[in-house]
């Protein structure tokens, strides 16, 4: 069945075709402009949100620098401290120096040590240390060994050595890790972190200028025979 248009209606369409086409084109343009405007509004809202977040982060960092972060000189000292406690690469000089410093400070004499190759990795070096001393010197060693030698040290095993009278064996772990300071988020720093560093500084005895940062991890480490 064909669609029939009345002559009167057909005549009206022909007489107003320009207006009809103009109206259709105008409607299409309105839809296009409306869509572009809506997209632009969403884009602007996103940019405003991003800028607001950036401003808040900058404000937090400014507040941090003004109230928490110490002077550049003190900050350099803190960085030097951390680089000494956990160097970028393993530094055998600092390992030996730390053990001998602990012996001198605590009176617990370390008479030998060897590397536990199977438990050492690129970021930690585990030593089995043998030391002798009385109960007071050993307790003093336990109170100070974590930082007092100038390196971060942990221990997870202590046992008496029956082969040497009065001697004690300890498994000590030294750490090293290369960090990328460019990825550091200063907004996560708080005043307590710097207070903790100050407390550690009081325990550390280490000449950072003598420490070498160019050593690589070599697990063929010689045993030490009574250097005292």
PDB file of C-alpha atoms in Angstrom, residues 46-128:
ATOM      1  CA  UNK A  46      38.344  16.944  35.615  1.00  0.00           C
ATOM      2  CA  UNK A  47      41.043  19.575  35.134  1.00  0.00           C
ATOM      3  CA  UNK A  48      39.730  21.574  38.097  1.00  0.00           C
ATOM      4  CA  UNK A  49      39.739  18.445  40.260  1.00  0.00           C
ATOM      5  CA  UNK A  50      43.303  17.620  39.193  1.00  0.00           C
ATOM      6  CA  UNK A  51      44.501  21.173  39.826  1.00  0.00           C
ATOM      7  CA  UNK A  52      42.804  21.215  43.219  1.00  0.00           C
ATOM      8  CA  UNK A  53      44.534  17.956  44.140  1.00  0.00           C
ATOM      9  CA  UNK A  54      47.901  19.327  42.972  1.00  0.00           C
ATOM     10  CA  UNK A  55      47.377  22.509  44.992  1.00  0.00           C
ATOM     11  CA  UNK A  56      46.517  20.473  48.104  1.00  0.00           C
ATOM     12  CA  UNK A  57      49.620  18.315  47.651  1.00  0.00           C
ATOM     13  CA  UNK A  58      51.805  21.384  47.208  1.00  0.00           C
ATOM     14  CA  UNK A  59      50.249  22.956  50.279  1.00  0.00           C
ATOM     15  CA  UNK A  60      50.934  19.810  52.324  1.00  0.00           C
ATOM     16  CA  UNK A  61      54.540  19.750  51.110  1.00  0.00           C
ATOM     17  CA  UNK A  62      54.945  23.449  51.930  1.00  0.00           C
ATOM     18  CA  UNK A  63      53.580  22.858  55.416  1.00  0.00           C
ATOM     19  CA  UNK A  64      55.876  19.839  55.731  1.00  0.00           C
ATOM     20  CA  UNK A  65      58.948  21.873  54.780  1.00  0.00           C
ATOM     21  CA  UNK A  66      57.971  24.653  57.166  1.00  0.00           C
ATOM     22  CA  UNK A  67      57.127  22.523  60.202  1.00  0.00           C
ATOM     23  CA  UNK A  68      58.675  19.024  59.940  1.00  0.00           C
ATOM     24  CA  UNK A  69      61.667  18.805  57.612  1.00  0.00           C
ATOM     25  CA  UNK A  70      64.837  20.134  59.290  1.00  0.00           C
ATOM     26  CA  UNK A  71      67.444  22.430  57.802  1.00  0.00           C
ATOM     27  CA  UNK A  72      69.350  21.327  54.708  1.00  0.00           C
ATOM     28  CA  UNK A  73      72.493  20.711  56.769  1.00  0.00           C
ATOM     29  CA  UNK A  74      70.655  18.494  59.242  1.00  0.00           C
ATOM     30  CA  UNK A  75      68.828  16.754  56.410  1.00  0.00           C
ATOM     31  CA  UNK A  76      72.189  15.997  54.773  1.00  0.00           C
ATOM     32  CA  UNK A  77      73.344  14.466  58.050  1.00  0.00           C
ATOM     33  CA  UNK A  78      70.207  12.308  58.212  1.00  0.00           C
ATOM     34  CA  UNK A  79      70.727  11.124  54.628  1.00  0.00           C
ATOM     35  CA  UNK A  80      74.360  10.349  55.440  1.00  0.00           C
ATOM     36  CA  UNK A  81      73.240   8.410  58.501  1.00  0.00           C
ATOM     37  CA  UNK A  82      70.752   6.309  56.517  1.00  0.00           C
ATOM     38  CA  UNK A  83      73.275   5.687  53.742  1.00  0.00           C
ATOM     39  CA  UNK A  84      75.669   4.413  56.388  1.00  0.00           C
ATOM     40  CA  UNK A  85      73.136   2.196  58.119  1.00  0.00           C
ATOM     41  CA  UNK A  86      71.830   0.737  54.832  1.00  0.00           C
ATOM     42  CA  UNK A  87      74.332   1.451  52.018  1.00  0.00           C
ATOM     43  CA  UNK A  88      73.476   1.185  48.328  1.00  0.00           C
ATOM     44  CA  UNK A  89      75.822  -1.795  47.924  1.00  0.00           C
ATOM     45  CA  UNK A  90      77.466  -4.047  50.468  1.00  0.00           C
ATOM     46  CA  UNK A  91      80.566  -2.477  51.951  1.00  0.00           C
ATOM     47  CA  UNK A  92      82.853  -4.961  53.697  1.00  0.00           C
ATOM     48  CA  UNK A  93      84.883  -2.228  55.339  1.00  0.00           C
ATOM     49  CA  UNK A  94      81.786  -1.008  57.180  1.00  0.00           C
ATOM     50  CA  UNK A  95      80.883  -4.592  58.169  1.00  0.00           C
ATOM     51  CA  UNK A  96      84.319  -5.142  59.742  1.00  0.00           C
ATOM     52  CA  UNK A  97      84.336  -1.662  61.242  1.00  0.00           C
ATOM     53  CA  UNK A  98      80.872  -2.141  62.733  1.00  0.00           C
ATOM     54  CA  UNK A  99      81.829  -5.442  64.393  1.00  0.00           C
ATOM     55  CA  UNK A 100      85.061  -4.065  65.827  1.00  0.00           C
ATOM     56  CA  UNK A 101      83.316  -0.889  67.008  1.00  0.00           C
ATOM     57  CA  UNK A 102      80.704  -2.997  68.792  1.00  0.00           C
ATOM     58  CA  UNK A 103      83.456  -5.041  70.436  1.00  0.00           C
ATOM     59  CA  UNK A 104      85.197  -1.907  71.683  1.00  0.00           C
ATOM     60  CA  UNK A 105      82.015  -0.198  72.900  1.00  0.00           C
ATOM     61  CA  UNK A 106      80.469  -3.203  74.659  1.00  0.00           C
ATOM     62  CA  UNK A 107      83.437  -5.279  75.812  1.00  0.00           C
ATOM     63  CA  UNK A 108      81.958  -8.319  74.071  1.00  0.00           C
ATOM     64  CA  UNK A 109      84.931  -9.412  71.976  1.00  0.00           C
ATOM     65  CA  UNK A 110      84.161 -10.834  68.553  1.00  0.00           C
ATOM     66  CA  UNK A 111      86.844 -13.443  67.863  1.00  0.00           C
ATOM     67  CA  UNK A 112      85.592 -14.825  64.548  1.00  0.00           C
ATOM     68  CA  UNK A 113      82.936 -14.555  61.891  1.00  0.00           C
ATOM     69  CA  UNK A 114      82.009 -16.192  58.602  1.00  0.00           C
ATOM     70  CA  UNK A 115      79.440 -15.583  55.882  1.00  0.00           C
ATOM     71  CA  UNK A 116      76.338 -17.747  55.652  1.00  0.00           C
ATOM     72  CA  UNK A 117      76.285 -17.960  51.860  1.00  0.00           C
ATOM     73  CA  UNK A 118      72.956 -19.795  51.600  1.00  0.00           C
ATOM     74  CA  UNK A 119      71.150 -17.161  53.671  1.00  0.00           C
ATOM     75  CA  UNK A 120      72.776 -14.109  52.086  1.00  0.00           C
ATOM     76  CA  UNK A 121      71.273 -12.259  49.134  1.00  0.00           C
ATOM     77  CA  UNK A 122      72.077  -9.186  47.048  1.00  0.00           C
ATOM     78  CA  UNK A 123      70.344  -7.012  49.652  1.00  0.00           C
ATOM     79  CA  UNK A 124      71.461  -8.658  52.879  1.00  0.00           C
ATOM     80  CA  UNK A 125      74.596 -10.312  54.208  1.00  0.00           C
ATOM     81  CA  UNK A 126      74.282 -12.816  57.036  1.00  0.00           C
ATOM     82  CA  UNK A 127      77.265 -13.614  59.254  1.00  0.00           C
ATOM     83  CA  UNK A 128      77.717 -16.188  61.977  1.00  0.00           C
TER      84      UNK A 128
END
